[in-house]
CSV table of C-alpha atoms in Angstrom, one decimal:
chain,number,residue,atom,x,y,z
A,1,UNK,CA,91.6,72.7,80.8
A,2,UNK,CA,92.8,72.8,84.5
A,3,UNK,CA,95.8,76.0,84.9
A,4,UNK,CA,99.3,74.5,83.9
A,5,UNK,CA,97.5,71.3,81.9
A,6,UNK,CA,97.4,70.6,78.3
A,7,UNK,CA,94.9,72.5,76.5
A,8,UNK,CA,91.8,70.5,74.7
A,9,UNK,CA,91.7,71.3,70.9
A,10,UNK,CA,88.9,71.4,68.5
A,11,UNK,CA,88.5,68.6,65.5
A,12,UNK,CA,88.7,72.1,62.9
A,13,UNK,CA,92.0,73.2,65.2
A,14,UNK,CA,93.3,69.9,64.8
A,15,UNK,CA,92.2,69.2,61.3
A,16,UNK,CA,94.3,72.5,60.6
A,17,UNK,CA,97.1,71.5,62.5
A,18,UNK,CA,97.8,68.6,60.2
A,19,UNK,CA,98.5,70.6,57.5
A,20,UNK,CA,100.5,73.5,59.6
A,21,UNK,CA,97.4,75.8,59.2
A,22,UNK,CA,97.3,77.2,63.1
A,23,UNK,CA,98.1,80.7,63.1
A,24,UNK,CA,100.2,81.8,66.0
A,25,UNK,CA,97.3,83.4,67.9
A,26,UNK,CA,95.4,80.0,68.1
A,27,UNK,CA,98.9,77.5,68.7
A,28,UNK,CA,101.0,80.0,71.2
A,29,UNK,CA,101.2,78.7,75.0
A,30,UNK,CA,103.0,79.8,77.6
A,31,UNK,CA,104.6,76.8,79.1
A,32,UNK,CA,105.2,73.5,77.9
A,33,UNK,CA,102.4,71.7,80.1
A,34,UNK,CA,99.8,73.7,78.0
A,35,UNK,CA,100.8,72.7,74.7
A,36,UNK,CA,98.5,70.0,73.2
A,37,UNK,CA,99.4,66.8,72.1
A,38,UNK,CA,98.5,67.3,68.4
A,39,UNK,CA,99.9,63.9,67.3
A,40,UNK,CA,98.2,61.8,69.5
A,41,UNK,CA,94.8,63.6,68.8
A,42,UNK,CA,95.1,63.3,65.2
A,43,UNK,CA,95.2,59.6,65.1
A,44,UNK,CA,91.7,59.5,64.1
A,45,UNK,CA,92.3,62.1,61.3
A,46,UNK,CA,95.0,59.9,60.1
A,47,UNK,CA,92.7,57.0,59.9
A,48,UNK,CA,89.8,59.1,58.3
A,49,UNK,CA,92.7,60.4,55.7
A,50,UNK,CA,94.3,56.5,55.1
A,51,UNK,CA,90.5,55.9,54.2
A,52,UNK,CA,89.9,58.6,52.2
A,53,UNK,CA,92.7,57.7,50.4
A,54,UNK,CA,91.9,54.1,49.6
A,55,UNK,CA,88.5,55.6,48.2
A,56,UNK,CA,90.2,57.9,46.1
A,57,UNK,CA,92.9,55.9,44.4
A,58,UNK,CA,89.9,53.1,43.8
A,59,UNK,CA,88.0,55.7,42.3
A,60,UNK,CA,91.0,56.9,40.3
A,61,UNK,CA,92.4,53.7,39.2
A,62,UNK,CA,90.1,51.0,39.8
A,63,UNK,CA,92.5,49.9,42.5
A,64,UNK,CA,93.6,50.4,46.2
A,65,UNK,CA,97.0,52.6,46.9
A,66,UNK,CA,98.4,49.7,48.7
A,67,UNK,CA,98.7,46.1,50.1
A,68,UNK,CA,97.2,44.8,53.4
A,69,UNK,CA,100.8,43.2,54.0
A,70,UNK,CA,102.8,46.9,53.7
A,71,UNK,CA,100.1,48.5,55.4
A,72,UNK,CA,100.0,46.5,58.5
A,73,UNK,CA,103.8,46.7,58.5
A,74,UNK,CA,104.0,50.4,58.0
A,75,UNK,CA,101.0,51.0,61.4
A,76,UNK,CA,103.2,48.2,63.2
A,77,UNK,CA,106.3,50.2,62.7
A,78,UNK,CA,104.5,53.1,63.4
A,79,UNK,CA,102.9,51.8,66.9
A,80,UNK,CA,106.6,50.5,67.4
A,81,UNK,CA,108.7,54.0,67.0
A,82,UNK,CA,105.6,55.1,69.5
A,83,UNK,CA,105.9,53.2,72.9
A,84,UNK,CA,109.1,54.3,74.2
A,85,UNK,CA,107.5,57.7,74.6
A,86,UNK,CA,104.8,55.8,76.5
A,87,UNK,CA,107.5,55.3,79.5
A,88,UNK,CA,109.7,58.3,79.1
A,89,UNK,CA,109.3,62.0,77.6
A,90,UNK,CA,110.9,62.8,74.3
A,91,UNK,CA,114.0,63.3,74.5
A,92,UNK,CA,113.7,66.1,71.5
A,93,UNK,CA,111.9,68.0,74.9
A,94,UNK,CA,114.1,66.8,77.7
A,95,UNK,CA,117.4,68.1,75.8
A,96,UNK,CA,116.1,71.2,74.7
A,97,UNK,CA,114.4,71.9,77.9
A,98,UNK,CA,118.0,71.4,79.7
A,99,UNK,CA,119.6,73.7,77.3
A,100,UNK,CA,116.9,76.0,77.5
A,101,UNK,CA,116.9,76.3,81.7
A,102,UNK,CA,121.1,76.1,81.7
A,103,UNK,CA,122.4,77.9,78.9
A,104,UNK,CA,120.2,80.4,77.3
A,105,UNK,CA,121.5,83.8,76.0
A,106,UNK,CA,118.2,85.3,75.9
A,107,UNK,CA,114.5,85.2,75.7
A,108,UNK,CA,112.0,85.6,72.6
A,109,UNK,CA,108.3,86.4,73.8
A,110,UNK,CA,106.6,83.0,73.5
A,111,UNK,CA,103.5,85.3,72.6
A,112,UNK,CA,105.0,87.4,69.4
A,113,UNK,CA,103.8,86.2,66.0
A,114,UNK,CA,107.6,86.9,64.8
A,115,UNK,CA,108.9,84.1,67.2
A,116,UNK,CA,106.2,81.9,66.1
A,117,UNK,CA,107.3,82.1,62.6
A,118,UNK,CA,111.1,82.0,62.9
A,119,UNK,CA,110.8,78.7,64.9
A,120,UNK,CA,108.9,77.3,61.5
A,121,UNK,CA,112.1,78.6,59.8
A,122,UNK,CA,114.1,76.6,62.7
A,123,UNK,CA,112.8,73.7,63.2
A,124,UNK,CA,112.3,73.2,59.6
A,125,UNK,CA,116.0,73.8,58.5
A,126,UNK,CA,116.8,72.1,61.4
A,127,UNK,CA,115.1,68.9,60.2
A,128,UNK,CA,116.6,69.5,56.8
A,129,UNK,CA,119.9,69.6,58.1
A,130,UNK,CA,119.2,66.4,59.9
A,131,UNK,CA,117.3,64.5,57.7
A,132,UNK,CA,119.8,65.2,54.6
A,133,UNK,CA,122.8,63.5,57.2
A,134,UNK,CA,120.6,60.9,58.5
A,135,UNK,CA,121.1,60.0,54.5
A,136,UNK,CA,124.8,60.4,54.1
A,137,UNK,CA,126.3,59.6,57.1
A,138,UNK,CA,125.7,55.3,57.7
A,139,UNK,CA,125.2,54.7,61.1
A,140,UNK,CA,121.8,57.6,60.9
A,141,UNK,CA,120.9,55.7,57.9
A,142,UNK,CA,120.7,52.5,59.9
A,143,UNK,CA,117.4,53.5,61.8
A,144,UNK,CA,116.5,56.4,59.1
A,145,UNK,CA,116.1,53.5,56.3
A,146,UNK,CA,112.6,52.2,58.1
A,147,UNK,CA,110.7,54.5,57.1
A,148,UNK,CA,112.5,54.2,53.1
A,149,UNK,CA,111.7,50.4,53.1
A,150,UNK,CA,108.0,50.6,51.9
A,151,UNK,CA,107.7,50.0,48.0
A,152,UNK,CA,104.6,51.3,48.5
A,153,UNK,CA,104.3,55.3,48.6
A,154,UNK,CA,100.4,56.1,50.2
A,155,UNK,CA,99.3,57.2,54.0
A,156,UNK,CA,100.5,54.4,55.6
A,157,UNK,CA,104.0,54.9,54.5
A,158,UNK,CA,103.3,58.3,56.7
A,159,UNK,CA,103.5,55.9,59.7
A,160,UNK,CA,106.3,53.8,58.8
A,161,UNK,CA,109.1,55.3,61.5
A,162,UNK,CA,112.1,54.2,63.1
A,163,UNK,CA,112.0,53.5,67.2
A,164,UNK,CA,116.2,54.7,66.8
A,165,UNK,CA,115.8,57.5,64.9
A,166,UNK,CA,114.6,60.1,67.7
A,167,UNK,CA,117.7,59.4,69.6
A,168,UNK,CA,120.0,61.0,67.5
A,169,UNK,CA,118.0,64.1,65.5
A,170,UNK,CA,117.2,66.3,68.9
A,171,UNK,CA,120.6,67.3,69.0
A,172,UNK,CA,119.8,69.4,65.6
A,173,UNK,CA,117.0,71.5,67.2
A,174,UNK,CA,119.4,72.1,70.3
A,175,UNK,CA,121.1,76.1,68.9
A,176,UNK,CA,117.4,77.0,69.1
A,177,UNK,CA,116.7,76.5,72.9
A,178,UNK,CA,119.1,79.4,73.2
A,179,UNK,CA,116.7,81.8,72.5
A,180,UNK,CA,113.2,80.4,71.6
A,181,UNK,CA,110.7,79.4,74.5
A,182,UNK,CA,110.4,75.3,75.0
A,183,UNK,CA,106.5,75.6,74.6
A,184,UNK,CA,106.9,77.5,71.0
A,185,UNK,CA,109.1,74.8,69.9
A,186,UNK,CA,106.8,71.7,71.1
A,187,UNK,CA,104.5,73.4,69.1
A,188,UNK,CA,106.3,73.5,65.6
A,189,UNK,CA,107.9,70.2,66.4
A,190,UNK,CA,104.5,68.5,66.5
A,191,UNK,CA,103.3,70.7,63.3
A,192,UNK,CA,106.7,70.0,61.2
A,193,UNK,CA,106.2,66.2,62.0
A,194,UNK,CA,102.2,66.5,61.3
A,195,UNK,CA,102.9,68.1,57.9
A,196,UNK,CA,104.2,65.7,56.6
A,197,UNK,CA,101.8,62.8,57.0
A,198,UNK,CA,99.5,64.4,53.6
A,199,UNK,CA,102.3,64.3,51.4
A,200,UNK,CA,102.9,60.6,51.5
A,201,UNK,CA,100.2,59.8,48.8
A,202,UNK,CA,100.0,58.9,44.9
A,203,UNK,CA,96.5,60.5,44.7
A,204,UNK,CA,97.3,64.1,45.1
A,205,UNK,CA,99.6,65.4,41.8
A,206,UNK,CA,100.7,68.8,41.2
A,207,UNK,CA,99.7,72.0,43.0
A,208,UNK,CA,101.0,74.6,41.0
A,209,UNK,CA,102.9,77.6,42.2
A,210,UNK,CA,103.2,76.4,45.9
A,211,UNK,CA,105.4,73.7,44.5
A,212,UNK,CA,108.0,76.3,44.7
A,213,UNK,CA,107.8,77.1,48.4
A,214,UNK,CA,106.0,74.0,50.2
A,215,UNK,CA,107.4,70.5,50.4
A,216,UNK,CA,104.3,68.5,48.3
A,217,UNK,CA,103.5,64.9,47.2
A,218,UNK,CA,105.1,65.1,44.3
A,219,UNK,CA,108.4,66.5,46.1
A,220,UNK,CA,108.4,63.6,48.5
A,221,UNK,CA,107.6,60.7,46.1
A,222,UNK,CA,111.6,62.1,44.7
A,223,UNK,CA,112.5,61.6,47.5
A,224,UNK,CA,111.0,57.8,48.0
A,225,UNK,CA,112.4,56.7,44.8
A,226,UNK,CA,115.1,54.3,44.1
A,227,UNK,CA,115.0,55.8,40.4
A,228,UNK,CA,119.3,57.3,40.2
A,229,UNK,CA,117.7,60.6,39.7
A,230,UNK,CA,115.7,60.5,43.1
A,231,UNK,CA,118.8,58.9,45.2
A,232,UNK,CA,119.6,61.5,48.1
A,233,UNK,CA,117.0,64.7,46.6
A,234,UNK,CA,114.0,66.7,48.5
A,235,UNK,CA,114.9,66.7,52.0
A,236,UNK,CA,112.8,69.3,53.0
A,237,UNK,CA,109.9,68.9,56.0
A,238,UNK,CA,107.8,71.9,55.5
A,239,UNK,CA,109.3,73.9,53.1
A,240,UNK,CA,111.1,73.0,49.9
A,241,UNK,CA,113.2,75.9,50.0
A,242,UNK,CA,116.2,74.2,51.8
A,243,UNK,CA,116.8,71.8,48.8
A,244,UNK,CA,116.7,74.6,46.3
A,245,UNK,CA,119.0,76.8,47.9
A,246,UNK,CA,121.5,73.9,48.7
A,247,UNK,CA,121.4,72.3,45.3
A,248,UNK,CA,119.5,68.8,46.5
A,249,UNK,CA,116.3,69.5,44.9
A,250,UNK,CA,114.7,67.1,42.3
A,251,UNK,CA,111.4,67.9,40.3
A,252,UNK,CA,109.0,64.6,39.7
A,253,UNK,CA,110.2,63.2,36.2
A,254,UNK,CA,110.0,59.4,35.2
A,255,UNK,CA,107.8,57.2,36.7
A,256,UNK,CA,109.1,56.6,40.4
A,257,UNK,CA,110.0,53.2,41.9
A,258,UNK,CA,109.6,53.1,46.0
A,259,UNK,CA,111.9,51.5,48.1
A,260,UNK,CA,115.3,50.8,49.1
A,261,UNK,CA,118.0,50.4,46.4
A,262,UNK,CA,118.4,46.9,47.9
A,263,UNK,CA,114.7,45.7,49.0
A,264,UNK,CA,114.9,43.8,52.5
A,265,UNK,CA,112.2,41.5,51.5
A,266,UNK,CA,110.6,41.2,55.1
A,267,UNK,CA,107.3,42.3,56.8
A,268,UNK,CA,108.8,41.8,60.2
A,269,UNK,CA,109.0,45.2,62.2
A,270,UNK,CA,111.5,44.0,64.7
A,271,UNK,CA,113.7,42.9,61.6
A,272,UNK,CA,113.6,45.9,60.1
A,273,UNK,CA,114.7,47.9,62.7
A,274,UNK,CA,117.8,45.7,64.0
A,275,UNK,CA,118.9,44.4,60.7
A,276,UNK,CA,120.7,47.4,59.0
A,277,UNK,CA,122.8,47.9,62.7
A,278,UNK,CA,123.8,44.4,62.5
A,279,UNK,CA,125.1,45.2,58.9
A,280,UNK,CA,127.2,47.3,59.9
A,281,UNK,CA,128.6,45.8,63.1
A,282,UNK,CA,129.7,42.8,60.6
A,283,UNK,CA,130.9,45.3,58.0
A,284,UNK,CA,132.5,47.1,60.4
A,285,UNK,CA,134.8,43.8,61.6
A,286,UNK,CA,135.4,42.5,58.1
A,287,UNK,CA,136.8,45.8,57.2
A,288,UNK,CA,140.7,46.3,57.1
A,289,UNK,CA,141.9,49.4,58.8
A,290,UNK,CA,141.0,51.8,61.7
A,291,UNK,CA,140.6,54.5,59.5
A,292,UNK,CA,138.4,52.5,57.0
A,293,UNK,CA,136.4,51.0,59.7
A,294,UNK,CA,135.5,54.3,60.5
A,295,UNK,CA,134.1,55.3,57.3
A,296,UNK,CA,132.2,52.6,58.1
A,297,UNK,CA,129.9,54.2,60.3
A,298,UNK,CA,130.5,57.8,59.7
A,299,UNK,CA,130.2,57.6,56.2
A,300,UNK,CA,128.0,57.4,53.4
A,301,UNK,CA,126.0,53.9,52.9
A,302,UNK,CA,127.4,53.3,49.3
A,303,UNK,CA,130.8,54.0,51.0
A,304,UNK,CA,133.1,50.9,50.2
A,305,UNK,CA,137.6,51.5,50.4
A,306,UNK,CA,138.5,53.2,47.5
A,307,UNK,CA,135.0,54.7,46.8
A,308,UNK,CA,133.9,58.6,47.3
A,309,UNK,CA,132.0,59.3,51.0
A,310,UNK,CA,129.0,58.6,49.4
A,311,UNK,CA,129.7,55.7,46.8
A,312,UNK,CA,129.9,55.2,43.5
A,313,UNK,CA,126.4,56.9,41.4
A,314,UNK,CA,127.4,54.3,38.7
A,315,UNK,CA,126.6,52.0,41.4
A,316,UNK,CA,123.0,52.4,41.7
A,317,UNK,CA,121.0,50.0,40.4
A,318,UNK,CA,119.2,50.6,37.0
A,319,UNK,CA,115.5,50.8,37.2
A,320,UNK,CA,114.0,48.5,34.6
A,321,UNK,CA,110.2,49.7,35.3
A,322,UNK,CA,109.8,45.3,35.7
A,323,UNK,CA,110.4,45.8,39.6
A,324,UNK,CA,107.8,43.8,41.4
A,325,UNK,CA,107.7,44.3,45.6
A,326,UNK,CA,108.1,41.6,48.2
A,327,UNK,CA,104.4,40.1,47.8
A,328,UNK,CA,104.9,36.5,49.6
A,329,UNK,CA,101.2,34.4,48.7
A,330,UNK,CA,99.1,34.6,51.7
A,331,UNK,CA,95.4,33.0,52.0
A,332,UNK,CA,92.8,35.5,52.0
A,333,UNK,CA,91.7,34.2,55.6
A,334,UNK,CA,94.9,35.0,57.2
A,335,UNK,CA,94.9,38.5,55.6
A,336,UNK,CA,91.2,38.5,57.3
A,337,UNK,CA,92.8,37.1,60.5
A,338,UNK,CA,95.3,39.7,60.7
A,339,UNK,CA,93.7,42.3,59.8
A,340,UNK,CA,90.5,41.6,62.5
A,341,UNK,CA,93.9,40.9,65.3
A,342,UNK,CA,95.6,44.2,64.2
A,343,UNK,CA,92.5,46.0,65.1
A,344,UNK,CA,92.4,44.6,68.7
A,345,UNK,CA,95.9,45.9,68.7
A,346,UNK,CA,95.3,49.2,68.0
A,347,UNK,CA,92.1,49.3,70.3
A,348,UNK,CA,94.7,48.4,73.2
A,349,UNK,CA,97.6,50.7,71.8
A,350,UNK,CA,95.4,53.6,72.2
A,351,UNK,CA,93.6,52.4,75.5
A,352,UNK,CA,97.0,52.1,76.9
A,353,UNK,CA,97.7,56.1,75.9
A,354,UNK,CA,94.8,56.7,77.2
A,355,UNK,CA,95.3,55.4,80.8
A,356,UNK,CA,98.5,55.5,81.1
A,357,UNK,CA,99.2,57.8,84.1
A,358,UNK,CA,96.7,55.7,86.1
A,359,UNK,CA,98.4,52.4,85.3
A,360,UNK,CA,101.0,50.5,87.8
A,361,UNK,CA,104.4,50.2,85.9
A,362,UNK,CA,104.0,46.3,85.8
A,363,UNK,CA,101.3,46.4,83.9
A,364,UNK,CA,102.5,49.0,81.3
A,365,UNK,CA,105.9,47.0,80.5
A,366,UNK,CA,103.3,43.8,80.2
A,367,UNK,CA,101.0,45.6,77.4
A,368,UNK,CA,104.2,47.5,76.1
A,369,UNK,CA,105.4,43.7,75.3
A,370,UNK,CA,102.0,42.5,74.3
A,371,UNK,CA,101.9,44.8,71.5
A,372,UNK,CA,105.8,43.8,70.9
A,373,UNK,CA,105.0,40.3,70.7
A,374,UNK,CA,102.0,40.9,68.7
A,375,UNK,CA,103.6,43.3,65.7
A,376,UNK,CA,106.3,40.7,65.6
A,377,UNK,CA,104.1,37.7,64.9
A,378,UNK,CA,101.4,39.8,62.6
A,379,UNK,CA,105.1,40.4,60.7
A,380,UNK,CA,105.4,36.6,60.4
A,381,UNK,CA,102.4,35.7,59.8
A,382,UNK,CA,102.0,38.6,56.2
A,383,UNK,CA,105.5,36.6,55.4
A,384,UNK,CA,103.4,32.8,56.1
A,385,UNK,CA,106.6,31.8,57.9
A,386,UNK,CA,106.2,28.4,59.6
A,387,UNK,CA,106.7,29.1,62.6
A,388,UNK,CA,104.4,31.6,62.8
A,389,UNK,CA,101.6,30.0,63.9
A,390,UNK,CA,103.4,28.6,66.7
A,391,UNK,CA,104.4,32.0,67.6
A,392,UNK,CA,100.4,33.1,67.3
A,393,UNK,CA,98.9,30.2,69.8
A,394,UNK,CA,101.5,31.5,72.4
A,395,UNK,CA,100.4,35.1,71.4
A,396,UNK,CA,96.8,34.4,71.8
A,397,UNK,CA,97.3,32.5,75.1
A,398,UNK,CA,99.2,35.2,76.8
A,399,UNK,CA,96.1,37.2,75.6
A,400,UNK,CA,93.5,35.3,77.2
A,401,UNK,CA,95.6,35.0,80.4
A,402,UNK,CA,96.0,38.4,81.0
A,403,UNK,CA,92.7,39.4,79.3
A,404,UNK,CA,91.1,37.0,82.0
A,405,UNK,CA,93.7,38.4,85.0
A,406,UNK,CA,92.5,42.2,84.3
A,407,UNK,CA,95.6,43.5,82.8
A,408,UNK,CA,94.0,44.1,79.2
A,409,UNK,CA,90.8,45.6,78.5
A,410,UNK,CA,89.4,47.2,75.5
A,411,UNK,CA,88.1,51.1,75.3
A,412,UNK,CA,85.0,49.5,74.5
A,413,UNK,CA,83.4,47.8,77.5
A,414,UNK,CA,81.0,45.5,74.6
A,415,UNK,CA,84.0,44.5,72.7
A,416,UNK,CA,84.9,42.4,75.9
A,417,UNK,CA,83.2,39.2,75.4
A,418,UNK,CA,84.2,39.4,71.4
A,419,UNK,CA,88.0,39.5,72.6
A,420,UNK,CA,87.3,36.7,74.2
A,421,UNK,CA,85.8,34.5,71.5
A,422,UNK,CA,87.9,35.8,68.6
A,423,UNK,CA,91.4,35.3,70.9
């Protein structure tokens, strides 16, 4: 790679990064510009692994791990929580990078092996901390709670994250720029977040003594569940060892039931992001009393006057093991429709990450809104809303328009013509 750029990474590097397995010697960089962009390269492991998966689970069970309906709404959230990142740098880097340049009482060597592994320990109790309040405090539970809506529990689910949600966990990582290098934590941040893509699958069970130290499938699917006994347990990234030390660790008993306690019953991406907010902005002005309204925001979801900060256990709803997920009847040929569309948008998603530093701003906020626009309608169409399909003809002739003007292309040049047709 050119001095001061990212550096290119092999598929075996990157293979190992998505299951934390770069040792410091092959993942240490001295400045932040050199550090990789493991998630981004990993996308096609993702989709080899979401594959893999589906072959597996057929194989095991005679049928697929999940639904074309969740699985498009999981990617779609996915793409979503994605293109704000697109215009501006995280702001987990911008924060710490601040701290890191204004107020730092020392320097680790960004080369040792030992700063390597105590940022693993940092940024992995740092995600603990946040992930376990992103649960019990209501306004983080607001954007937290998109990637909790799945009732399915596979690969996709992985994907399923909130566009909010970045905006308030950098903060947690923040005591660390005091002393650790920016480019050692890019690294582990990436790798923490990576990690945990693997464990979101059925098809994988126990794995013996690391159950004790690493956070596995069988950990997270706890920590998916609606079940009572899974509400609020295994909030570990990495490493499990956070939970058992502070008393929120659950081990894999009863059969688990994904979800939300209270199912939103919608594939619409834009929906699921906005809805929970305006919850509590009505909650928040039907409730008597400053001090109540408050609690509103700042405490638990289950929180109601009267009620502990987290709510009532007793409250919970029972599982019956009769639950059946938000399935609305779709004909096959609009799965097939969506499905064929969903691929153009992720052809164009990842053409647009590609080129984006070579692109004029107009025409990034025009494909940023494309894909918008698209996600929403794909939403309404899995849901066979009405007016769905009055939402798709204006989708498909803003396509063609700017398809025609030169603002879309595809990565392949031979898919060009086929655009054309199918749109």
């Amino acid at each position: 790679s050119e001095a001061g750029g990212p550096r290119d990474t092999a598929p075996g590097q990157q293979l190992r990064a998505l299951f934390y397995a770069l040792p410091p010697g092959e993942s240490s960089f001295r400045t932040v510009e050199e550090v990789p962009d493991y998630v981004e390269k990993s996308i096609p492991f993702f989709i080899t692994f979401i594959g893999l998966e589906l072959a597996v689970s057929w194989i095991q069970k005679r049928k697929f791990s999940g639904r074309i309906n969740d699985g498009i709404n999981s990617l779609s959230l996915g793409i979503l929580s994605r293109l704000p990142d697109v215009l501006f740098r995280s702001v987990d880097l911008i924060s710490y990078i601040y701290v890191w340049n204004n107020y730092r009482l020392f320097e680790l060597p960004w080369d040792s092996p030992w700063t390597w592994y105590l940022t693993l320990l940092g940024v992995d109790f740092a995600y603990y901390c946040f992930h376990r309040i992103s649960h019990e405090v209501n306004i983080l539970w607001a954007a937290h709670q998109v990637h909790h809506s799945s009732e399915d529990y596979n690969l996709f689910t992985a994907l399923r994250q909130s566009v909010l949600q970045k905006y308030t966990s950098w903060m947690f990582n923040l005591p660390m720029a005091l002393f650790i290098p920016p480019s050692v934590f890019a690294v582990h941040l990436q790798f923490n977040l990576l990690y945990q893509f693997w464990i979101h699958t059925e098809v994988v069970t126990k794995l013996g003594p690391l159950e004790w130290i690493l956070n596995t499938p069988s950990h997270h699917r706890v920590h998916h569940g609606r079940n009572p006994y899974c509400i609020d347990k295994n909030y570990g990234g990495t490493l499990i060892i956070w939970d058992r030390i502070f008393g929120t660790f659950e081990a894999e008993d009863a059969k688990v039931v994904y979800g939300l306690t209270h199912p939103v019953n919608s594939f619409d991406p834009i929906m699921l992001q906005l809805r929970p907010l305006a919850h509590i902005w009505n909650t928040f002005w039907a409730t008597p009393g400053f001090c109540n309204k408050l609690s509103v925001i700042f405490k638990g979801p289950g929180w109601g006057p009267g009620k502990p900060r987290l709510g009532l256990p007793e409250e919970i709803p029972v599982i019956t093991g009769k639950e059946v997920p938000f399935n609305p009847i779709v004909p096959a040929y609009l799965n097939c429709y969506a499905v064929v569309h969903f691929a153009v948008i992720m052809d164009l998603y990842t053409e647009l990450l590609a080129t984006v530093t070579i692109l004029s701003q107009g025409t990034v906020l025009l494909r940023i809104g494309f894909i918008i626009l698209s996600l929403a309608s794909f939403g309404l169409l899995m849901e066979n809303k009405s007016k769905a399909g009055i939402l798709e003809i204006i989708r498909c002739l803003v396509f063609i328009g700017a398809y025609k003007l030169g603002y879309f292309r595809s990565q392949f040049s031979f898919l060009g013509y086929a655009y054309e047709v199918r749109y």
